[in-house]
Amino acid sequence: MARLAVEIAGIKLKNPVMNASGTFNARDAEGIMDIKRLGAYIPKSITLHERTGNPVPRICETPAGMLNSIGLENKGLGSFLETDLPYLAKTTVPVIVSVAGETIDEFAETVAGLGENKLALKIVKAIEINISCPNINRGGAQFGSQPDMASLVTAEVRLVSKFPLIVKLTPNTGVFVEAAKAVEEAGADAISLINTIFGMAIDIETKRPKIGRGYGGLSGPAIRPIAVKMVYDVARAVDIPVIGIGGIMEAGDAIEFLLAGATGVQVGTANFVDPTIMARIIDGISAYLEAGGYEDVREIIGKVEM
Ligand code: DHB
């Protein structure tokens, strides 16, 4: 069997496959998909305080993808520490906590709060800073699309964080390579990309948008070639590991990202189609390596032949 282990942001992952935050819930998956198979598990982004989220409908299907606008619904840091962490402590899978916020202070306070919790210090292996949510008015894609802001958030969170930092970038900007370099400079240990692409769909009978907020973030195979190119560009521009995300539906798609230079991958939309898909993607990467005579997954990272 080829070796699948990789190291990202100082965390040892037994394979490169993770879920994308907000697309797969460990509790819901109990008895369906063993999360211990994953390289790491990433719960839905948390914010300092509870958020009720955006108006419905929050999801709609589009050609080869879907739009979402959840609006970061979550119960807040306190509830995460009290309820979710003890549940996650029962598993051995590395946990990466996705943190979102509307202000730099909110990001910093949330990450600092995690660092003050004994259980979090034990089981949280890294933080993913979500400065790329397309569905809030402040602090999401607005931060990630400006290299200066992306750098500032990363630097401020770095100051208070007891955990390695992964910064999740947005594709909704022309300056994503600059943003990647800026967060590396500001102390990020890894970069994940891409988050969803702004999109809109309109019901022509009612003349109303199909998403309650009017627009949302597009994900799924429709965005994969865009994501692969962005990951390729960023992986060549920075020295820290890159996690590739965007429309991975099967093992071959994950392998594309690895060849483009990603050290790890996250699977999002595919989990809605088949919540067991990540296990098969892991097996499929193994089979590809085996068939190609590779001993270690790291042999193919960045090895696209141009
Ligand atoms: C939401 C959507 C995203 O694409 C994201 O990265 C974070 C949050 C949301 O609407 O909740």
PDB file of C-alpha atoms and ligand atoms in Angstrom:
ATOM      1  CA  MET A   1       0.000   0.000   0.000  1.00  0.00           C
ATOM      2  CA  ALA A   2       1.334   3.451  -0.924  1.00  0.00           C
ATOM      3  CA  ARG A   3       1.825   5.858   1.951  1.00  0.00           C
ATOM      4  CA  LEU A   4      -0.933   8.485   2.079  1.00  0.00           C
ATOM      5  CA  ALA A   5       0.255  10.567   5.033  1.00  0.00           C
ATOM      6  CA  VAL A   6       0.959  14.266   4.576  1.00  0.00           C
ATOM      7  CA  GLU A   7       1.891  17.113   6.881  1.00  0.00           C
ATOM      8  CA  ILE A   8       0.017  20.407   6.721  1.00  0.00           C
ATOM      9  CA  ALA A   9       0.495  23.321   9.126  1.00  0.00           C
ATOM     10  CA  GLY A  10       2.512  21.051  11.374  1.00  0.00           C
ATOM     11  CA  ILE A  11      -0.299  18.498  11.651  1.00  0.00           C
ATOM     12  CA  LYS A  12       0.287  14.943  10.598  1.00  0.00           C
ATOM     13  CA  LEU A  13      -2.670  13.733   8.533  1.00  0.00           C
ATOM     14  CA  LYS A  14      -2.996  10.043   7.726  1.00  0.00           C
ATOM     15  CA  ASN A  15      -4.254  10.991   4.271  1.00  0.00           C
ATOM     16  CA  PRO A  16      -4.802  14.281   2.379  1.00  0.00           C
ATOM     17  CA  VAL A  17      -8.611  14.167   2.426  1.00  0.00           C
ATOM     18  CA  MET A  18     -10.770  16.406   4.612  1.00  0.00           C
ATOM     19  CA  ASN A  19     -14.337  17.641   4.432  1.00  0.00           C
ATOM     20  CA  ALA A  20     -14.925  21.268   3.519  1.00  0.00           C
ATOM     21  CA  SER A  21     -16.354  23.127   6.507  1.00  0.00           C
ATOM     22  CA  GLY A  22     -20.155  23.260   6.602  1.00  0.00           C
ATOM     23  CA  THR A  23     -20.735  20.435   4.143  1.00  0.00           C
ATOM     24  CA  PHE A  24     -20.497  17.411   6.392  1.00  0.00           C
ATOM     25  CA  ASN A  25     -21.591  16.953   9.989  1.00  0.00           C
ATOM     26  CA  ALA A  26     -19.893  14.269  12.074  1.00  0.00           C
ATOM     27  CA  ARG A  27     -22.994  13.602  14.194  1.00  0.00           C
ATOM     28  CA  ASP A  28     -25.306  13.279  11.187  1.00  0.00           C
ATOM     29  CA  ALA A  29     -22.796  10.942   9.550  1.00  0.00           C
ATOM     30  CA  GLU A  30     -22.666   8.530  12.499  1.00  0.00           C
ATOM     31  CA  GLY A  31     -23.247   4.995  11.244  1.00  0.00           C
ATOM     32  CA  ILE A  32     -22.928   6.175   7.625  1.00  0.00           C
ATOM     33  CA  MET A  33     -19.347   7.364   7.231  1.00  0.00           C
ATOM     34  CA  ASP A  34     -16.567   6.768   9.742  1.00  0.00           C
ATOM     35  CA  ILE A  35     -14.928  10.171  10.214  1.00  0.00           C
ATOM     36  CA  LYS A  36     -11.820   8.438  11.553  1.00  0.00           C
ATOM     37  CA  ARG A  37     -11.023   7.642   7.925  1.00  0.00           C
ATOM     38  CA  LEU A  38     -10.473  11.345   7.190  1.00  0.00           C
ATOM     39  CA  GLY A  39      -7.141  13.118   7.259  1.00  0.00           C
ATOM     40  CA  ALA A  40      -8.907  15.728   9.378  1.00  0.00           C
ATOM     41  CA  TYR A  41     -12.466  16.750  10.255  1.00  0.00           C
ATOM     42  CA  ILE A  42     -13.560  20.393   9.973  1.00  0.00           C
ATOM     43  CA  PRO A  43     -16.864  21.389  11.627  1.00  0.00           C
ATOM     44  CA  LYS A  44     -19.070  24.222  10.303  1.00  0.00           C
ATOM     45  CA  SER A  45     -17.487  27.641  10.887  1.00  0.00           C
ATOM     46  CA  ILE A  46     -18.053  29.097  14.328  1.00  0.00           C
ATOM     47  CA  THR A  47     -18.377  32.764  15.262  1.00  0.00           C
ATOM     48  CA  LEU A  48     -18.024  34.460  18.639  1.00  0.00           C
ATOM     49  CA  HIS A  49     -21.787  34.655  19.157  1.00  0.00           C
ATOM     50  CA  GLU A  50     -24.746  32.669  17.870  1.00  0.00           C
ATOM     51  CA  ARG A  51     -25.975  33.572  14.368  1.00  0.00           C
ATOM     52  CA  THR A  52     -29.389  32.701  13.018  1.00  0.00           C
ATOM     53  CA  GLY A  53     -28.300  32.799   9.375  1.00  0.00           C
ATOM     54  CA  ASN A  54     -29.828  34.101   6.170  1.00  0.00           C
ATOM     55  CA  PRO A  55     -33.436  33.966   4.892  1.00  0.00           C
ATOM     56  CA  VAL A  56     -34.619  30.780   3.155  1.00  0.00           C
ATOM     57  CA  PRO A  57     -34.272  29.338   0.560  1.00  0.00           C
ATOM     58  CA  ARG A  58     -30.589  28.938   1.343  1.00  0.00           C
ATOM     59  CA  ILE A  59     -29.608  26.350  -1.228  1.00  0.00           C
ATOM     60  CA  CYS A  60     -30.505  25.752  -4.858  1.00  0.00           C
ATOM     61  CA  GLU A  61     -29.240  23.418  -7.533  1.00  0.00           C
ATOM     62  CA  THR A  62     -27.548  24.848 -10.607  1.00  0.00           C
ATOM     63  CA  PRO A  63     -25.995  23.181 -13.663  1.00  0.00           C
ATOM     64  CA  ALA A  64     -23.183  20.971 -12.333  1.00  0.00           C
ATOM     65  CA  GLY A  65     -23.298  22.617  -8.944  1.00  0.00           C
ATOM     66  CA  MET A  66     -25.255  24.451  -6.297  1.00  0.00           C
ATOM     67  CA  LEU A  67     -25.642  27.875  -4.786  1.00  0.00           C
ATOM     68  CA  ASN A  68     -25.673  28.346  -1.027  1.00  0.00           C
ATOM     69  CA  SER A  69     -26.251  31.237   1.284  1.00  0.00           C
ATOM     70  CA  ILE A  70     -26.474  29.904   4.814  1.00  0.00           C
ATOM     71  CA  GLY A  71     -25.134  33.060   6.443  1.00  0.00           C
ATOM     72  CA  LEU A  72     -22.902  31.299   8.949  1.00  0.00           C
ATOM     73  CA  GLU A  73     -25.710  29.937  11.079  1.00  0.00           C
ATOM     74  CA  ASN A  74     -24.095  28.476  14.171  1.00  0.00           C
ATOM     75  CA  LYS A  75     -24.580  28.481  17.925  1.00  0.00           C
ATOM     76  CA  GLY A  76     -21.417  30.423  18.728  1.00  0.00           C
ATOM     77  CA  LEU A  77     -18.142  29.690  20.479  1.00  0.00           C
ATOM     78  CA  GLY A  78     -19.662  28.949  23.921  1.00  0.00           C
ATOM     79  CA  SER A  79     -21.960  26.259  22.624  1.00  0.00           C
ATOM     80  CA  PHE A  80     -19.187  24.795  20.464  1.00  0.00           C
ATOM     81  CA  LEU A  81     -16.958  24.431  23.516  1.00  0.00           C
ATOM     82  CA  GLU A  82     -19.712  22.963  25.695  1.00  0.00           C
ATOM     83  CA  THR A  83     -21.470  20.665  23.273  1.00  0.00           C
ATOM     84  CA  ASP A  84     -19.493  19.954  20.134  1.00  0.00           C
ATOM     85  CA  LEU A  85     -15.979  19.637  21.509  1.00  0.00           C
ATOM     86  CA  PRO A  86     -16.806  16.933  24.076  1.00  0.00           C
ATOM     87  CA  TYR A  87     -18.467  14.972  21.271  1.00  0.00           C
ATOM     88  CA  LEU A  88     -15.427  15.393  19.009  1.00  0.00           C
ATOM     89  CA  ALA A  89     -13.106  14.423  21.873  1.00  0.00           C
ATOM     90  CA  LYS A  90     -14.484  10.888  21.540  1.00  0.00           C
ATOM     91  CA  THR A  91     -12.895  10.455  18.128  1.00  0.00           C
ATOM     92  CA  THR A  92      -9.219  10.263  17.260  1.00  0.00           C
ATOM     93  CA  VAL A  93      -9.499  12.214  14.012  1.00  0.00           C
ATOM     94  CA  PRO A  94      -7.561  15.514  13.996  1.00  0.00           C
ATOM     95  CA  VAL A  95     -10.009  18.407  14.323  1.00  0.00           C
ATOM     96  CA  ILE A  96      -9.493  21.686  12.480  1.00  0.00           C
ATOM     97  CA  VAL A  97     -11.833  24.439  13.676  1.00  0.00           C
ATOM     98  CA  SER A  98     -13.107  26.863  11.065  1.00  0.00           C
ATOM     99  CA  VAL A  99     -13.521  30.354  12.519  1.00  0.00           C
ATOM    100  CA  ALA A 100     -15.461  33.196  10.900  1.00  0.00           C
ATOM    101  CA  GLY A 101     -16.302  36.716  11.970  1.00  0.00           C
ATOM    102  CA  GLU A 102     -17.382  40.161  10.871  1.00  0.00           C
ATOM    103  CA  THR A 103     -14.483  42.071  12.401  1.00  0.00           C
ATOM    104  CA  ILE A 104     -10.819  41.409  13.083  1.00  0.00           C
ATOM    105  CA  ASP A 105     -11.579  41.557  16.816  1.00  0.00           C
ATOM    106  CA  GLU A 106     -14.253  38.901  16.453  1.00  0.00           C
ATOM    107  CA  PHE A 107     -11.830  36.553  14.705  1.00  0.00           C
ATOM    108  CA  ALA A 108      -9.174  37.205  17.337  1.00  0.00           C
ATOM    109  CA  GLU A 109     -11.538  36.815  20.313  1.00  0.00           C
ATOM    110  CA  THR A 110     -12.929  33.548  18.994  1.00  0.00           C
ATOM    111  CA  VAL A 111      -9.487  32.068  18.396  1.00  0.00           C
ATOM    112  CA  ALA A 112      -8.278  33.343  21.778  1.00  0.00           C
ATOM    113  CA  GLY A 113     -11.341  31.762  23.415  1.00  0.00           C
ATOM    114  CA  LEU A 114     -10.517  28.410  21.880  1.00  0.00           C
ATOM    115  CA  GLY A 115      -6.990  28.706  23.237  1.00  0.00           C
ATOM    116  CA  GLU A 116      -8.296  29.250  26.770  1.00  0.00           C
ATOM    117  CA  ASN A 117     -10.196  25.967  26.755  1.00  0.00           C
ATOM    118  CA  LYS A 118      -8.326  22.882  27.990  1.00  0.00           C
ATOM    119  CA  LEU A 119     -10.225  20.422  25.834  1.00  0.00           C
ATOM    120  CA  ALA A 120      -9.736  22.590  22.743  1.00  0.00           C
ATOM    121  CA  LEU A 121      -6.005  22.744  23.412  1.00  0.00           C
ATOM    122  CA  LYS A 122      -6.032  18.959  23.495  1.00  0.00           C
ATOM    123  CA  ILE A 123      -8.057  18.106  20.427  1.00  0.00           C
ATOM    124  CA  VAL A 124      -8.010  21.119  18.085  1.00  0.00           C
ATOM    125  CA  LYS A 125      -4.997  20.679  15.834  1.00  0.00           C
ATOM    126  CA  ALA A 126      -5.364  23.862  13.761  1.00  0.00           C
ATOM    127  CA  ILE A 127      -7.663  26.771  13.004  1.00  0.00           C
ATOM    128  CA  GLU A 128      -8.985  27.527   9.540  1.00  0.00           C
ATOM    129  CA  ILE A 129      -9.585  31.275   9.267  1.00  0.00           C
ATOM    130  CA  ASN A 130     -12.570  31.716   6.975  1.00  0.00           C
ATOM    131  CA  ILE A 131     -12.055  35.107   5.353  1.00  0.00           C
ATOM    132  CA  SER A 132     -13.909  33.968   2.275  1.00  0.00           C
ATOM    133  CA  CYS A 133     -17.575  33.442   3.175  1.00  0.00           C
ATOM    134  CA  PRO A 134     -19.591  35.068   0.383  1.00  0.00           C
ATOM    135  CA  ASN A 135     -22.769  35.297   2.450  1.00  0.00           C
ATOM    136  CA  ILE A 136     -22.155  37.926   5.117  1.00  0.00           C
ATOM    137  CA  ASN A 137     -21.883  41.674   4.770  1.00  0.00           C
ATOM    138  CA  ARG A 138     -18.595  42.113   6.598  1.00  0.00           C
ATOM    139  CA  GLY A 139     -15.558  39.982   7.375  1.00  0.00           C
ATOM    140  CA  GLY A 140     -15.990  37.247   4.795  1.00  0.00           C
ATOM    141  CA  ALA A 141     -15.015  37.522   1.150  1.00  0.00           C
ATOM    142  CA  GLN A 142     -14.598  41.271   1.795  1.00  0.00           C
ATOM    143  CA  PHE A 143     -11.569  40.500   3.979  1.00  0.00           C
ATOM    144  CA  GLY A 144     -10.142  37.743   1.798  1.00  0.00           C
ATOM    145  CA  SER A 145     -10.375  39.690  -1.431  1.00  0.00           C
ATOM    146  CA  GLN A 146      -8.088  42.459  -0.183  1.00  0.00           C
ATOM    147  CA  PRO A 147      -4.490  41.408   0.431  1.00  0.00           C
ATOM    148  CA  ASP A 148      -4.033  44.145   3.094  1.00  0.00           C
ATOM    149  CA  MET A 149      -7.088  43.042   5.056  1.00  0.00           C
ATOM    150  CA  ALA A 150      -6.245  39.361   4.644  1.00  0.00           C
ATOM    151  CA  SER A 151      -2.800  40.092   6.020  1.00  0.00           C
ATOM    152  CA  LEU A 152      -4.139  42.134   8.924  1.00  0.00           C
ATOM    153  CA  VAL A 153      -6.622  39.465  10.038  1.00  0.00           C
ATOM    154  CA  THR A 154      -3.957  36.780   9.811  1.00  0.00           C
ATOM    155  CA  ALA A 155      -1.431  38.827  11.769  1.00  0.00           C
ATOM    156  CA  GLU A 156      -3.916  39.745  14.532  1.00  0.00           C
ATOM    157  CA  VAL A 157      -5.128  36.166  14.879  1.00  0.00           C
ATOM    158  CA  ARG A 158      -1.529  34.926  14.819  1.00  0.00           C
ATOM    159  CA  LEU A 159      -0.785  37.091  17.865  1.00  0.00           C
ATOM    160  CA  VAL A 160      -3.443  35.395  20.006  1.00  0.00           C
ATOM    161  CA  SER A 161      -3.543  31.908  18.505  1.00  0.00           C
ATOM    162  CA  LYS A 162      -2.200  28.865  20.291  1.00  0.00           C
ATOM    163  CA  PHE A 163      -2.899  26.816  17.182  1.00  0.00           C
ATOM    164  CA  PRO A 164      -1.427  26.578  13.687  1.00  0.00           C
ATOM    165  CA  LEU A 165      -3.347  28.723  11.205  1.00  0.00           C
ATOM    166  CA  ILE A 166      -4.787  27.768   7.855  1.00  0.00           C
ATOM    167  CA  VAL A 167      -6.236  30.734   5.960  1.00  0.00           C
ATOM    168  CA  LYS A 168      -9.120  29.976   3.593  1.00  0.00           C
ATOM    169  CA  LEU A 169      -9.092  32.294   0.584  1.00  0.00           C
ATOM    170  CA  THR A 170     -11.810  33.511  -1.738  1.00  0.00           C
ATOM    171  CA  PRO A 171     -11.807  33.193  -5.526  1.00  0.00           C
ATOM    172  CA  ASN A 172     -13.851  36.386  -5.745  1.00  0.00           C
ATOM    173  CA  THR A 173     -10.902  38.613  -6.500  1.00  0.00           C
ATOM    174  CA  GLY A 174      -8.260  39.081  -9.162  1.00  0.00           C
ATOM    175  CA  VAL A 175      -5.569  39.416  -6.514  1.00  0.00           C
ATOM    176  CA  PHE A 176      -5.771  35.977  -4.910  1.00  0.00           C
ATOM    177  CA  VAL A 177      -2.057  35.247  -5.450  1.00  0.00           C
ATOM    178  CA  GLU A 178      -1.242  38.541  -3.734  1.00  0.00           C
ATOM    179  CA  ALA A 179      -3.648  37.614  -0.916  1.00  0.00           C
ATOM    180  CA  ALA A 180      -1.948  34.216  -0.580  1.00  0.00           C
ATOM    181  CA  LYS A 181       1.490  35.790  -0.367  1.00  0.00           C
ATOM    182  CA  ALA A 182       0.204  38.382   2.102  1.00  0.00           C
ATOM    183  CA  VAL A 183      -1.196  35.799   4.516  1.00  0.00           C
ATOM    184  CA  GLU A 184       1.952  33.694   4.245  1.00  0.00           C
ATOM    185  CA  GLU A 185       3.972  36.766   5.151  1.00  0.00           C
ATOM    186  CA  ALA A 186       1.587  37.507   8.046  1.00  0.00           C
ATOM    187  CA  GLY A 187       2.172  34.090   9.580  1.00  0.00           C
ATOM    188  CA  ALA A 188      -0.255  31.612   8.003  1.00  0.00           C
ATOM    189  CA  ASP A 189       0.948  28.006   8.239  1.00  0.00           C
ATOM    190  CA  ALA A 190      -1.138  26.849   5.267  1.00  0.00           C
ATOM    191  CA  ILE A 191      -3.650  28.170   2.762  1.00  0.00           C
ATOM    192  CA  SER A 192      -6.899  26.577   1.642  1.00  0.00           C
ATOM    193  CA  LEU A 193      -8.722  27.555  -1.534  1.00  0.00           C
ATOM    194  CA  ILE A 194     -11.111  28.015  -3.178  1.00  0.00           C
ATOM    195  CA  ASN A 195     -14.224  28.993  -1.304  1.00  0.00           C
ATOM    196  CA  THR A 196     -17.379  29.430  -3.365  1.00  0.00           C
ATOM    197  CA  ILE A 197     -17.735  31.820  -6.291  1.00  0.00           C
ATOM    198  CA  PHE A 198     -20.418  34.529  -6.117  1.00  0.00           C
ATOM    199  CA  GLY A 199     -23.403  33.395  -8.164  1.00  0.00           C
ATOM    200  CA  MET A 200     -27.092  34.084  -8.751  1.00  0.00           C
ATOM    201  CA  ALA A 201     -30.023  32.151 -10.203  1.00  0.00           C
ATOM    202  CA  ILE A 202     -33.457  33.617 -10.958  1.00  0.00           C
ATOM    203  CA  ASP A 203     -36.820  31.865 -11.187  1.00  0.00           C
ATOM    204  CA  ILE A 204     -38.247  33.297 -14.409  1.00  0.00           C
ATOM    205  CA  GLU A 205     -41.873  32.634 -13.393  1.00  0.00           C
ATOM    206  CA  THR A 206     -41.760  34.487 -10.073  1.00  0.00           C
ATOM    207  CA  LYS A 207     -38.925  36.733 -11.277  1.00  0.00           C
ATOM    208  CA  ARG A 208     -37.378  36.268  -7.859  1.00  0.00           C
ATOM    209  CA  PRO A 209     -33.891  35.001  -7.028  1.00  0.00           C
ATOM    210  CA  LYS A 210     -33.816  31.309  -6.124  1.00  0.00           C
ATOM    211  CA  ILE A 211     -31.798  32.188  -3.000  1.00  0.00           C
ATOM    212  CA  GLY A 212     -33.483  34.172  -0.216  1.00  0.00           C
ATOM    213  CA  ARG A 213     -30.638  36.651   0.103  1.00  0.00           C
ATOM    214  CA  GLY A 214     -30.633  37.191  -3.657  1.00  0.00           C
ATOM    215  CA  TYR A 215     -27.320  35.549  -4.401  1.00  0.00           C
ATOM    216  CA  GLY A 216     -24.914  33.086  -2.869  1.00  0.00           C
ATOM    217  CA  GLY A 217     -21.771  31.027  -3.369  1.00  0.00           C
ATOM    218  CA  LEU A 218     -21.452  28.602  -6.255  1.00  0.00           C
ATOM    219  CA  SER A 219     -19.817  25.221  -5.599  1.00  0.00           C
ATOM    220  CA  GLY A 220     -19.605  21.813  -7.241  1.00  0.00           C
ATOM    221  CA  PRO A 221     -17.972  20.438 -10.392  1.00  0.00           C
ATOM    222  CA  ALA A 222     -18.913  23.612 -12.308  1.00  0.00           C
ATOM    223  CA  ILE A 223     -16.128  25.459 -10.501  1.00  0.00           C
ATOM    224  CA  ARG A 224     -13.439  22.738 -10.501  1.00  0.00           C
ATOM    225  CA  PRO A 225     -11.259  23.935 -13.422  1.00  0.00           C
ATOM    226  CA  ILE A 226     -11.248  27.440 -11.948  1.00  0.00           C
ATOM    227  CA  ALA A 227     -10.192  26.029  -8.595  1.00  0.00           C
ATOM    228  CA  VAL A 228      -7.471  23.800 -10.042  1.00  0.00           C
ATOM    229  CA  LYS A 229      -5.939  26.791 -11.845  1.00  0.00           C
ATOM    230  CA  MET A 230      -6.066  28.958  -8.731  1.00  0.00           C
ATOM    231  CA  VAL A 231      -4.484  26.230  -6.613  1.00  0.00           C
ATOM    232  CA  TYR A 232      -1.798  25.772  -9.269  1.00  0.00           C
ATOM    233  CA  ASP A 233      -1.029  29.513  -9.240  1.00  0.00           C
ATOM    234  CA  VAL A 234      -0.960  29.804  -5.442  1.00  0.00           C
ATOM    235  CA  ALA A 235       1.066  26.614  -4.877  1.00  0.00           C
ATOM    236  CA  ARG A 236       3.788  28.030  -7.116  1.00  0.00           C
ATOM    237  CA  ALA A 237       3.735  31.412  -5.364  1.00  0.00           C
ATOM    238  CA  VAL A 238       4.023  30.376  -1.697  1.00  0.00           C
ATOM    239  CA  ASP A 239       6.210  28.040   0.348  1.00  0.00           C
ATOM    240  CA  ILE A 240       3.516  26.907   2.793  1.00  0.00           C
ATOM    241  CA  PRO A 241       1.227  23.936   2.011  1.00  0.00           C
ATOM    242  CA  VAL A 242      -1.924  24.528   0.001  1.00  0.00           C
ATOM    243  CA  ILE A 243      -5.216  22.685   0.465  1.00  0.00           C
ATOM    244  CA  GLY A 244      -7.195  22.384  -2.771  1.00  0.00           C
ATOM    245  CA  ILE A 245     -10.979  22.740  -2.744  1.00  0.00           C
ATOM    246  CA  GLY A 246     -13.532  23.031  -5.520  1.00  0.00           C
ATOM    247  CA  GLY A 247     -15.902  20.507  -7.015  1.00  0.00           C
ATOM    248  CA  ILE A 248     -14.115  17.313  -6.036  1.00  0.00           C
ATOM    249  CA  MET A 249     -16.617  14.548  -6.787  1.00  0.00           C
ATOM    250  CA  GLU A 250     -14.320  11.524  -7.112  1.00  0.00           C
ATOM    251  CA  ALA A 251     -10.735  10.397  -6.539  1.00  0.00           C
ATOM    252  CA  GLY A 252      -9.522  11.582  -9.949  1.00  0.00           C
ATOM    253  CA  ASP A 253     -10.643  15.116  -9.121  1.00  0.00           C
ATOM    254  CA  ALA A 254      -8.692  15.074  -5.852  1.00  0.00           C
ATOM    255  CA  ILE A 255      -5.639  13.784  -7.741  1.00  0.00           C
ATOM    256  CA  GLU A 256      -5.917  16.741 -10.157  1.00  0.00           C
ATOM    257  CA  PHE A 257      -5.509  19.115  -7.214  1.00  0.00           C
ATOM    258  CA  LEU A 258      -2.545  17.132  -5.851  1.00  0.00           C
ATOM    259  CA  LEU A 259      -0.841  17.256  -9.261  1.00  0.00           C
ATOM    260  CA  ALA A 260      -1.542  21.006  -9.406  1.00  0.00           C
ATOM    261  CA  GLY A 261       0.397  21.420  -6.162  1.00  0.00           C
ATOM    262  CA  ALA A 262      -2.071  20.862  -3.306  1.00  0.00           C
ATOM    263  CA  THR A 263      -0.774  18.899  -0.308  1.00  0.00           C
ATOM    264  CA  GLY A 264      -4.314  18.204   0.884  1.00  0.00           C
ATOM    265  CA  VAL A 265      -7.854  18.466  -0.434  1.00  0.00           C
ATOM    266  CA  GLN A 266     -11.304  19.248   0.935  1.00  0.00           C
ATOM    267  CA  VAL A 267     -14.511  17.713  -0.360  1.00  0.00           C
ATOM    268  CA  GLY A 268     -17.672  19.826  -0.120  1.00  0.00           C
ATOM    269  CA  THR A 269     -20.637  19.602  -2.457  1.00  0.00           C
ATOM    270  CA  ALA A 270     -20.094  15.882  -3.167  1.00  0.00           C
ATOM    271  CA  ASN A 271     -20.996  15.127   0.478  1.00  0.00           C
ATOM    272  CA  PHE A 272     -24.554  16.299  -0.227  1.00  0.00           C
ATOM    273  CA  VAL A 273     -24.810  13.777  -3.058  1.00  0.00           C
ATOM    274  CA  ASP A 274     -23.166  10.900  -1.202  1.00  0.00           C
ATOM    275  CA  PRO A 275     -22.062  11.258   2.430  1.00  0.00           C
ATOM    276  CA  THR A 276     -19.744   8.242   2.073  1.00  0.00           C
ATOM    277  CA  ILE A 277     -17.888   9.681  -0.918  1.00  0.00           C
ATOM    278  CA  MET A 278     -14.808  10.799   1.035  1.00  0.00           C
ATOM    279  CA  ALA A 279     -13.978   7.201   2.000  1.00  0.00           C
ATOM    280  CA  ARG A 280     -14.098   6.205  -1.644  1.00  0.00           C
ATOM    281  CA  ILE A 281     -11.987   9.174  -2.663  1.00  0.00           C
ATOM    282  CA  ILE A 282      -9.318   8.077  -0.165  1.00  0.00           C
ATOM    283  CA  ASP A 283      -9.442   4.506  -1.531  1.00  0.00           C
ATOM    284  CA  GLY A 284      -9.313   5.825  -5.094  1.00  0.00           C
ATOM    285  CA  ILE A 285      -6.186   7.883  -4.404  1.00  0.00           C
ATOM    286  CA  SER A 286      -4.589   4.715  -2.987  1.00  0.00           C
ATOM    287  CA  ALA A 287      -5.549   2.727  -6.071  1.00  0.00           C
ATOM    288  CA  TYR A 288      -4.128   5.407  -8.401  1.00  0.00           C
ATOM    289  CA  LEU A 289      -0.805   5.447  -6.552  1.00  0.00           C
ATOM    290  CA  GLU A 290      -0.663   1.670  -6.508  1.00  0.00           C
ATOM    291  CA  ALA A 291      -1.388   1.448 -10.227  1.00  0.00           C
ATOM    292  CA  GLY A 292       1.237   4.072 -10.995  1.00  0.00           C
ATOM    293  CA  GLY A 293       3.897   2.311  -8.944  1.00  0.00           C
ATOM    294  CA  TYR A 294       4.192   5.144  -6.412  1.00  0.00           C
ATOM    295  CA  GLU A 295       5.165   4.453  -2.813  1.00  0.00           C
ATOM    296  CA  ASP A 296       4.097   7.773  -1.375  1.00  0.00           C
ATOM    297  CA  VAL A 297       1.385  10.298  -2.235  1.00  0.00           C
ATOM    298  CA  ARG A 298       3.945  13.090  -1.905  1.00  0.00           C
ATOM    299  CA  GLU A 299       5.573  11.804  -5.086  1.00  0.00           C
ATOM    300  CA  ILE A 300       2.710  13.263  -7.141  1.00  0.00           C
ATOM    301  CA  ILE A 301       2.219  16.606  -5.381  1.00  0.00           C
ATOM    302  CA  GLY A 302       2.864  19.446  -7.831  1.00  0.00           C
ATOM    303  CA  LYS A 303       3.912  16.986 -10.526  1.00  0.00           C
ATOM    304  CA  VAL A 304       1.669  18.244 -13.315  1.00  0.00           C
ATOM    305  CA  GLU A 305       3.768  18.134 -16.492  1.00  0.00           C
ATOM    306  CA  MET A 306       3.485  21.391 -18.386  1.00  0.00           C
TER     307      MET A 306
HETATM  308  C1  DHB B   1     -21.147  30.052   4.415  1.00  0.00           C
HETATM  309  C2  DHB B   1     -20.841  29.797   3.099  1.00  0.00           C
HETATM  310  C3  DHB B   1     -19.526  29.635   2.731  1.00  0.00           C
HETATM  311  O1  DHB B   1     -19.138  29.364   1.449  1.00  0.00           O
HETATM  312  C4  DHB B   1     -18.528  29.737   3.701  1.00  0.00           C
HETATM  313  O2  DHB B   1     -17.240  29.598   3.397  1.00  0.00           O
HETATM  314  C5  DHB B   1     -18.848  29.964   4.994  1.00  0.00           C
HETATM  315  C6  DHB B   1     -20.166  30.128   5.353  1.00  0.00           C
HETATM  316  C7  DHB B   1     -22.492  30.286   4.870  1.00  0.00           C
HETATM  317  O3  DHB B   1     -23.283  30.844   4.131  1.00  0.00           O
HETATM  318  O4  DHB B   1     -22.782  29.973   6.043  1.00  0.00           O
END
